[in-house]
């Protein structure tokens, strides 16, 4: 920290010697992956590279996204799996290894980790995120950040904040109440910032309660810098900037990608006209310079690729979760195995999009069976991207099972389902795989299912098989890791970082996602995310948060805590101790979890929430003494009216267990409370948040709009079902009123501009010129997309291009398309004069600007 302070002081001194033009120039990128240098003052450029579970840096070119030819690098297991290790120390080791690979390739910053909350298992990018629980997510992120930065590579914590879906991510508005925002969606960032001090934070694409995250001074300055003490660089997500001057005033230092001469000019004009404080610009330029100066010595030291490959396998084995085992596993040497499913040969080991790594090696389960000399027969049955069942292959699979002692079936999601840019439509496995599982019913042989997917899937066959091993997206050494677990060379020790529901309809967001109209997501569930919802509602789940089996068994005993004789005071931490004993016949690791159960009070709260955890290696018959600290924040809620955190007093229960629903030990604790605002009490206005119950069919009932408005503090739009149930519908008078309103709306729409900078590109299909423009843009983007299948490429194109605002086309073009020309296109699409001239020439007449509309500068 001292060295960072010294470099920042040096950069601030240099910034005072810069001209305003130089300061503005430093605040946008040189190209897709570099900051701008300032040779006159000795400020170098610096390279940024994609992460988070492996280095993705395009070889040679830096003027494009680089989804084609990235350098070879180790593909580690994705965050959705490594979080299941419940082991921040393992994430720290992965971070160190990632830093070594960045150093070899000259990358100063890795864009990761991603710490967004897994609000929905449908999120297409969910494999990049750790958990539905903010404490676990924040601790895992802190481990990776520490590993990266202690080896001299900057981490960039992302995506700040409430970026919880891929659909309409560049224009979606996350409508979330303040308590949920602070207690759930910001909390993981806060934990990581306080514990690991990342060098950078990336602001997200989306809006939060009507304002772009990258233009929110509340988020970027008041919360991030003033409340949390962050002193690093704030960088935009690629193409996320809406209004550059407003973003800089909010606290965003660096806009990526570049070059963006419009932004530089807009910043300069805003300073010259007194619309932007020149001290803010100078400080932003100093932060960008400090980052570059900290990495001015290129080391390019080679890393040990085989050792990193081994670490990837170790991390996968440490994190994989044994969901079910009825004596089937581990497999015994000499058993003849029927190995079924295309994932055994062609592993699904990572998701698609900007995090896609070009692996240095790649192991498969089939390859491990061959190299180990196992007695087996392999039947593909289905290719990984094959959706429809094939009768002849099914028959062949059954024949191979008859001749075997056991069946190991490799199932998973195809590449076209899990990717950045689009969300999953459901939690179902493909019909080709479900047909195989149906055919195996009554086969008379033990069946183990190995799952390769980044998140929960529905498992209609779960009760009919003997064992289920979830490997997640286990990285490039997934094959060897799976083999080691199946044959007992390692005992599974992973625990689920995300609840697996019985069905999608049980999830709390089911009535508010996908977003209403595609442009708004109402977080009506408030703090009831993941297990907080399922436990509060008493809903059965397939596998609970924290669940995971082992080849041994652990007993718990002797729970004590540090407040046995007095009340816990506000702001005071609690120490808990208990004993874990390995009661089985093999060594293993146990991830013990401590939850708190709050008393009833003025604020609605979950039934329980994770407060601490620890992982312990224990030999057979031996014991470990677990000693864990519960942070004071666990006993607090955010009080919006008071503008801060408040301890709620009363009698709490301390719960220790092996999962959120496998509680082994309990104790009580009296906590001294603090005064809270009256506005925190919503029992009368929003009773459904205090008595959480599912609907008549067992599925979540949508929280009424009136109750959500009481919690949120303002009015919101009606959901589809609510809009359909409006009074007057069906009557003649109501129909007449609706028709008149519809006609008036159409007339008003004709008078309004149809297109603007924030119009999603997909809406260009409404006009001939728009369709031609979209066709050209699609052709350009296809050249840069690297996808494992045509279907994945199609869905990525649909998600990334068609939902991208027009302004982002310019930002992502690498300078080939200016915002002036985008504005000309908008004028032309709206049949306004001057559009064609501006589109062709790239020049337009100046107009007056304000801080609000300066954005990337005037049209000229």
Coordinates of C-alpha atoms in Angstrom, one line a residue, residues 202-463:
X202 CA -15.0 -1.8 -13.5
X203 CA -18.4 -0.1 -13.7
X204 CA -21.2 -2.0 -15.3
X205 CA -23.3 -1.5 -18.4
X206 CA -26.7 -1.3 -16.8
X207 CA -28.7 1.4 -15.2
X208 CA -29.6 1.2 -11.5
X209 CA -32.9 2.9 -10.6
X210 CA -32.9 5.0 -13.7
X211 CA -29.2 6.1 -13.8
X212 CA -26.4 4.4 -15.6
X213 CA -24.0 2.7 -13.1
X214 CA -21.1 4.5 -14.8
X215 CA -22.7 7.9 -14.3
X216 CA -23.7 7.4 -10.6
X217 CA -21.7 9.7 -8.3
X218 CA -23.5 7.9 -5.4
X219 CA -21.9 4.6 -6.4
X220 CA -18.5 5.6 -7.9
X221 CA -17.6 8.4 -5.4
X222 CA -19.8 8.4 -2.3
X223 CA -19.9 4.7 -1.8
X224 CA -16.8 3.3 -3.5
X225 CA -14.3 6.0 -2.6
X226 CA -15.7 7.8 0.5
X227 CA -17.4 5.0 2.4
X228 CA -15.2 2.1 1.4
X229 CA -11.9 4.0 1.0
X230 CA -11.1 2.8 -2.5
X231 CA -8.2 4.8 -4.0
X232 CA -7.7 3.0 -7.3
X233 CA -8.8 3.3 -10.9
X234 CA -12.4 3.2 -12.0
X235 CA -12.6 1.9 -15.6
X236 CA -15.7 1.5 -17.8
X237 CA -16.8 -1.8 -19.2
X238 CA -16.0 -2.0 -22.9
X239 CA -18.5 0.3 -24.7
X240 CA -20.5 1.1 -21.6
X241 CA -20.0 4.9 -21.5
X242 CA -23.2 6.8 -22.2
X243 CA -22.3 10.4 -21.4
X244 CA -18.6 10.8 -20.9
X245 CA -18.5 14.1 -19.1
X246 CA -21.2 13.0 -16.7
X247 CA -19.3 9.7 -16.1
X248 CA -16.1 11.5 -15.4
X249 CA -17.9 13.8 -12.9
X250 CA -19.4 10.8 -11.2
X251 CA -15.9 9.2 -10.7
X252 CA -15.1 7.1 -13.8
X253 CA -11.5 7.7 -14.7
X254 CA -10.8 5.6 -17.8
X255 CA -13.1 4.9 -20.7
X256 CA -12.5 1.8 -22.7
X257 CA -12.0 1.0 -25.5
X258 CA -10.4 3.7 -27.4
X259 CA -9.5 5.8 -29.2
X260 CA -12.4 8.2 -28.7
X261 CA -11.6 11.7 -29.8
X262 CA -15.2 12.7 -29.2
X263 CA -14.8 11.9 -25.5
X264 CA -11.5 13.8 -25.2
X265 CA -12.9 16.8 -26.9
X266 CA -16.1 16.7 -24.9
X267 CA -14.1 16.6 -21.6
X268 CA -11.9 19.5 -22.7
X269 CA -14.9 21.7 -23.7
X270 CA -16.7 20.9 -20.5
X271 CA -13.7 22.1 -18.5
X272 CA -13.2 25.2 -20.6
X273 CA -16.9 26.1 -20.2
X274 CA -16.9 25.5 -16.4
X275 CA -19.2 22.5 -16.7
X276 CA -16.6 20.1 -15.2
X277 CA -14.3 20.8 -12.3
X278 CA -10.7 20.8 -13.6
X279 CA -9.6 19.2 -10.3
X280 CA -11.7 16.1 -11.1
X281 CA -10.0 15.8 -14.5
X282 CA -6.6 16.2 -13.1
X283 CA -7.2 13.5 -10.5
X284 CA -8.6 11.1 -13.1
X285 CA -5.5 11.6 -15.2
X286 CA -3.3 11.1 -12.2
X287 CA -5.0 7.7 -11.4
X288 CA -4.6 6.5 -15.0
X289 CA -1.0 7.6 -14.9
X290 CA -0.4 5.9 -11.6
X291 CA -1.6 2.6 -13.0
X292 CA 0.7 2.9 -16.0
X293 CA 3.7 4.0 -13.9
X294 CA 3.2 1.0 -11.6
X295 CA 3.7 -1.3 -14.5
X296 CA 6.3 0.5 -16.5
X297 CA 8.9 -2.3 -16.2
X298 CA 8.1 -5.1 -18.6
X299 CA 9.3 -8.4 -17.1
X300 CA 8.0 -11.0 -19.6
X301 CA 9.2 -13.9 -17.4
X302 CA 8.1 -17.3 -18.6
X303 CA 5.7 -19.4 -16.5
X304 CA 5.6 -23.1 -15.9
X305 CA 2.8 -24.3 -18.1
X306 CA 2.7 -27.9 -16.9
X307 CA 2.6 -26.8 -13.3
X308 CA -0.3 -24.4 -14.1
X309 CA -2.1 -27.2 -15.9
X310 CA -1.8 -29.3 -12.8
X311 CA -3.1 -26.5 -10.6
X312 CA -6.1 -26.2 -12.9
X313 CA -6.8 -29.9 -12.2
X314 CA -6.3 -29.6 -8.5
X315 CA -8.7 -26.6 -8.3
X316 CA -11.3 -28.5 -10.2
X317 CA -11.0 -31.6 -7.9
X318 CA -11.1 -29.3 -4.8
X319 CA -14.2 -27.6 -6.0
X320 CA -16.3 -30.3 -7.7
X321 CA -19.5 -31.2 -5.7
X322 CA -20.7 -34.7 -5.0
X323 CA -24.4 -34.1 -5.1
X324 CA -25.5 -37.7 -4.4
X325 CA -23.9 -41.0 -3.6
X326 CA -25.6 -44.2 -2.6
X327 CA -22.5 -46.3 -2.3
X328 CA -21.7 -46.1 -5.9
X329 CA -18.6 -44.0 -5.6
X330 CA -15.7 -44.3 -5.6
X331 CA -15.4 -46.7 -8.4
X332 CA -13.3 -49.8 -7.8
X333 CA -10.4 -50.9 -9.9
X334 CA -11.4 -53.8 -12.1
X335 CA -15.0 -52.8 -12.6
X336 CA -16.0 -52.7 -16.2
X337 CA -17.4 -49.3 -17.0
X338 CA -19.9 -48.2 -19.7
X339 CA -18.8 -44.7 -20.4
X340 CA -21.6 -42.8 -22.1
X341 CA -22.1 -39.3 -23.6
X342 CA -20.1 -37.0 -25.8
X343 CA -18.9 -34.8 -23.0
X344 CA -16.5 -37.6 -22.0
X345 CA -14.6 -37.1 -25.3
X346 CA -15.3 -33.4 -25.9
X347 CA -15.4 -31.7 -22.5
X348 CA -17.5 -28.6 -21.8
X349 CA -14.9 -26.8 -19.6
X350 CA -15.6 -23.1 -20.0
X351 CA -18.3 -20.7 -21.1
X352 CA -18.4 -18.4 -24.2
X353 CA -17.7 -14.7 -24.7
X354 CA -14.9 -12.4 -23.6
X355 CA -13.7 -14.9 -20.9
X356 CA -13.0 -17.7 -23.5
X357 CA -9.5 -18.9 -23.1
X358 CA -7.2 -20.7 -25.7
X359 CA -6.0 -23.5 -23.4
X360 CA -2.4 -24.7 -23.3
X361 CA -3.5 -28.3 -22.8
X362 CA -6.8 -30.1 -22.7
X363 CA -7.6 -33.3 -20.9
X364 CA -10.8 -35.3 -21.3
X365 CA -12.4 -38.1 -19.2
X366 CA -12.1 -40.5 -22.1
X367 CA -8.4 -39.7 -22.4
X368 CA -8.0 -40.4 -18.7
X369 CA -9.8 -43.8 -19.0
X370 CA -7.5 -44.7 -21.9
X371 CA -4.2 -43.5 -20.3
X372 CA -5.0 -45.3 -17.0
X373 CA -5.7 -48.6 -18.8
X374 CA -9.3 -48.9 -17.4
X375 CA -11.6 -51.6 -18.4
X376 CA -14.3 -49.7 -20.2
X377 CA -16.3 -49.3 -23.4
X378 CA -17.2 -45.8 -24.7
X379 CA -20.4 -45.0 -26.5
X380 CA -20.9 -41.4 -27.6
X381 CA -24.8 -41.6 -27.7
X382 CA -24.9 -37.8 -28.4
X383 CA -22.5 -35.1 -29.4
X384 CA -22.2 -32.2 -26.9
X385 CA -24.2 -29.8 -29.2
X386 CA -26.7 -32.4 -30.3
X387 CA -30.2 -31.7 -29.0
X388 CA -32.4 -34.4 -30.5
X389 CA -32.2 -38.1 -29.5
X390 CA -30.8 -40.8 -31.8
X391 CA -32.6 -44.2 -31.5
X392 CA -29.8 -46.4 -32.8
X393 CA -27.2 -44.8 -30.5
X394 CA -29.5 -45.2 -27.5
X395 CA -29.8 -48.9 -28.4
X396 CA -26.1 -49.2 -28.6
X397 CA -25.7 -47.5 -25.2
X398 CA -28.0 -49.9 -23.6
X399 CA -26.1 -52.8 -25.0
X400 CA -22.8 -51.5 -23.6
X401 CA -24.4 -51.1 -20.2
X402 CA -25.6 -54.7 -20.2
X403 CA -22.0 -55.8 -20.7
X404 CA -20.6 -53.6 -18.0
X405 CA -20.6 -53.6 -14.2
X406 CA -21.4 -49.8 -13.9
X407 CA -22.4 -46.9 -16.1
X408 CA -20.8 -43.5 -16.0
X409 CA -23.0 -41.0 -17.9
X410 CA -21.5 -37.6 -18.9
X411 CA -24.2 -35.0 -19.3
X412 CA -24.1 -31.2 -19.5
X413 CA -25.1 -28.1 -21.4
X414 CA -24.0 -27.3 -24.9
X415 CA -21.7 -24.4 -25.6
X416 CA -24.6 -22.6 -27.3
X417 CA -26.5 -22.3 -23.9
X418 CA -23.8 -20.8 -21.6
X419 CA -22.3 -17.6 -22.9
X420 CA -21.9 -13.9 -22.4
X421 CA -24.4 -11.9 -24.5
X422 CA -27.6 -14.0 -23.9
X423 CA -29.3 -15.7 -21.0
X424 CA -30.6 -19.3 -20.7
X425 CA -34.2 -19.9 -21.6
X426 CA -34.7 -22.6 -19.0
X427 CA -33.0 -25.1 -16.7
X428 CA -33.6 -28.2 -18.8
X429 CA -30.9 -30.5 -20.2
X430 CA -31.2 -31.2 -23.9
X431 CA -33.7 -33.9 -25.0
X432 CA -30.9 -36.1 -26.4
X433 CA -29.6 -36.4 -22.8
X434 CA -33.0 -36.8 -21.1
X435 CA -33.8 -39.5 -23.6
X436 CA -30.7 -41.4 -22.6
X437 CA -31.5 -41.1 -18.9
X438 CA -35.1 -42.4 -19.6
X439 CA -33.7 -45.3 -21.5
X440 CA -31.4 -46.2 -18.6
X441 CA -34.3 -46.6 -16.2
X442 CA -34.5 -50.2 -15.0
X443 CA -31.2 -51.1 -16.7
X444 CA -30.2 -53.1 -13.6
X445 CA -26.8 -51.5 -13.3
X446 CA -25.5 -48.8 -11.0
X447 CA -25.5 -45.4 -12.8
X448 CA -23.3 -42.4 -12.0
X449 CA -24.0 -39.1 -13.7
X450 CA -21.2 -36.6 -14.2
X451 CA -22.5 -33.1 -15.0
X452 CA -20.6 -30.5 -17.0
X453 CA -22.4 -27.2 -16.7
X454 CA -21.9 -23.7 -15.2
X455 CA -24.9 -23.7 -13.0
X456 CA -28.1 -25.4 -11.8
X457 CA -30.1 -27.7 -14.1
X458 CA -33.3 -29.5 -13.5
X459 CA -32.6 -33.2 -12.7
X460 CA -35.9 -35.2 -13.2
X461 CA -33.8 -38.4 -13.0
X462 CA -32.1 -37.6 -9.7
X463 CA -34.0 -40.1 -7.6

